[in-house]
Amino acid sequence: MKNYLSLLLLLVSFWGIAQPKNTDRRIAKPSIGQRVDELLAKMTLEEKVGQLNQYSGDNTVTGPLTINPNKTEEIKQGKIGSMINILGSEYTRQYQDLAMQSRLKIPLLFGLDVVHGYKTTFPIPLAEAASWDLPAIELAARVAARESAASGIHWTFAPMVDISRDPRWGRVMEGAGEDTYLGSKIAYARVKGFQGDKLGDLNSVMACAKHFLAYGAAIGGRDYNSVDISKRALWETYLPPFKAALDAGAATFMNSFNDINGIPATANKHIQRDILKGQWNFTGFIVSDWGSIGEMVNHGYNADKKEAAQAAINAGSDMDMESNSYRENLVQLVREGKVSESVVDDAVRRVLHKKFELGLFDDPYRYSDAKRQQKELNNPENTKAARDMAAKSIVLLKNEQHILPLSKNTKTIGFIGPMVKLKRANHGFWAVDLKDVDSTYIVSQWEGLQQKVGKNTKLLYAKGCGINDTSKAGFQEAIDVANQSDVIVLSVGEKHDMSGEAKSRSNIQLPGVQEDLIKELQKTGKPIVVLINAGRPLVFNWTADNMPAILYTWWLGSEAGNAIADVLFGDYNPSGKLPMTFPRTEGQIPIYYNYLSTGRPAKNENDKIYVSAYIDLQNSPKFPFGYGLSYTTFGYSALKLSKTSIAKKEKLEVSLSVTNTGKVAGEEVVQLYLKDRVASIVRPVKELKDFQKIKLEPGQSKTVVFTIDNEKLSFYDNDLAFISEPGTFDVMVGSSSEDIRLRGQFELSE
Ligand code: GLC
């Protein structure tokens, strides 16, 4: 007995020595992953599927609404995981209260299309892209995040990062234009703006990179239409902005309505599981676009919504927005063994992980804060950011006889056109329409000029005509105003809801009789400045050829009037550059700057003999990608390449000097284009590979340096390998894709 006791004592003392001294009595907090697993283990299959259901509130809808009268009851039963279009600290609290009555009290996620502002509204994203100002673009998303996160929103369905080369497609207004490099840089900036450095910060919301994938390549520019595209083109043109969004930490992705080569994105295992969740190791979750799971029946991909639910969840679509497919079928599909519960568990884990990251299990109401909302919405700091972004988004297309900037001593200005006094329209298509939308805070173009001009300037107004009707009854009043004026500012364009979702146009001319009005006003002989408001490139050839001054003002948000006035009177020197090519006619579409040479390239503008051209049109766009003028001018000189040849592992520096050769300060977007002369996959005639936006005082020069590495020289081959090949590269630096000021070349060796 005694020996046992001594052995026991020995063991106990040894055990005491072997164990680390747990001096710290506190227990380590479980990781989010552990908390997710612990919660998942408690959940019934119905509750798991509940987390994968998302519905819209009834007050604001952004798609064909499914009427589900039991929504609130189902939230209490834990059968709905997320609501969209529920906004405001009070309204979101009410809905969160319902979720807190469920058995496991799993908080709801509130999502909303905060695409370019919540209350303070910024220019439409395509306009922001025209600024090429990445810090300003990031700040715009930051302001949108601050305002929406104070208003109960956890998640914005933005940025839309779809590349598109077809202005007939109404959703070009929502993206960053035609170029993959610019689009990738902007995607990164927007995600960083929305999410900040860490989710859970009360000034951040989850971003959602959309629409995955290639939605902007819809055949014919017709929304929701099919996409027929090579895998190589997907990797070269459409995937990089999504990868940039992922690199910036995008918490969620949204898949797209379109099919890709006959397989709807929603059920496309290759893009969702192989690429996004596999190769790219995406750990967030994928939400379907509005109803798109159920719409696979319309596609003819599934016979019914049960099959669609099975295809979608197995392909990696984690959450079902508004189609009822998961709500009605997923439990059954698991019970029938057609969907493994582990697939559901993976989707639920991804959703729950984000709810934990947002801190919603610690405090489900932390984002619904009436005081913070009051402080944040449309505060002066946010308004200033919006005005700054709007001014930077404006593109000066023409300025003959230096009509612009207008003098603040102009005696009489005739401000004419159907857009002059509009308020809400300045927000464009994808704006958050707050129930209490007190559009008084939106500065109309008329108000902007009123607040700008001095008491010695008389401002006259005439509408002139409608936007999209045939009446010329208002012409005479406009002509009378013009005859009393020293200068005319004419604000025309397409209606704000003629671009956006389901707003494809076969004819992208200035609608109605607006161009007839311009022709009538030209007869007065007065100097005319034309403002064109639109969510896409329009065709306006007569105006472009016959008007001396044109500003493309897109839809500039709640500070539109102030920003337009700032530019008209030179308080801001326009610096915008077109993020999309402007065609001469719809017949040229798709038209973009980084086209392939073909075997018979046209030698010049009018070459038509046995070359790739239209016999009835010049061989160029009306306005090229990267184009935009300034009130000053810039000289480019002293191009230097650090080497005349480099190996793949080396870098090359391209430097040049840019001088402000005019009389006023201004900003220039210096653009670097490269061309790989000969390659195993023919390369575009030029590709944007870098840019810098610089500010210069009159007479000031700056040295701009670009670094070229192997990545900038690489492309995807048909095996989808990302490769570069030895050979000669052309270097082109310019003020637009067609205004190349300096050229050089270098050799790449192995
Ligand atoms: C819409 C849009 C998508 C949006 C969603 C929620 O149909 O395609 O971009 O985020 O539904 O409003």
PDB file of C-alpha atoms in Angstrom, residues 166 175 607:
ATOM      1  CA  ASP A 166     -21.155  47.879 -74.924  1.00  0.00           C
ATOM      2  CA  GLY A 175     -19.223  49.820 -63.271  1.00  0.00           C
ATOM      3  CA  ASP A 607      -8.741  53.690 -95.322  1.00  0.00           C
TER       4      ASP A 607
END
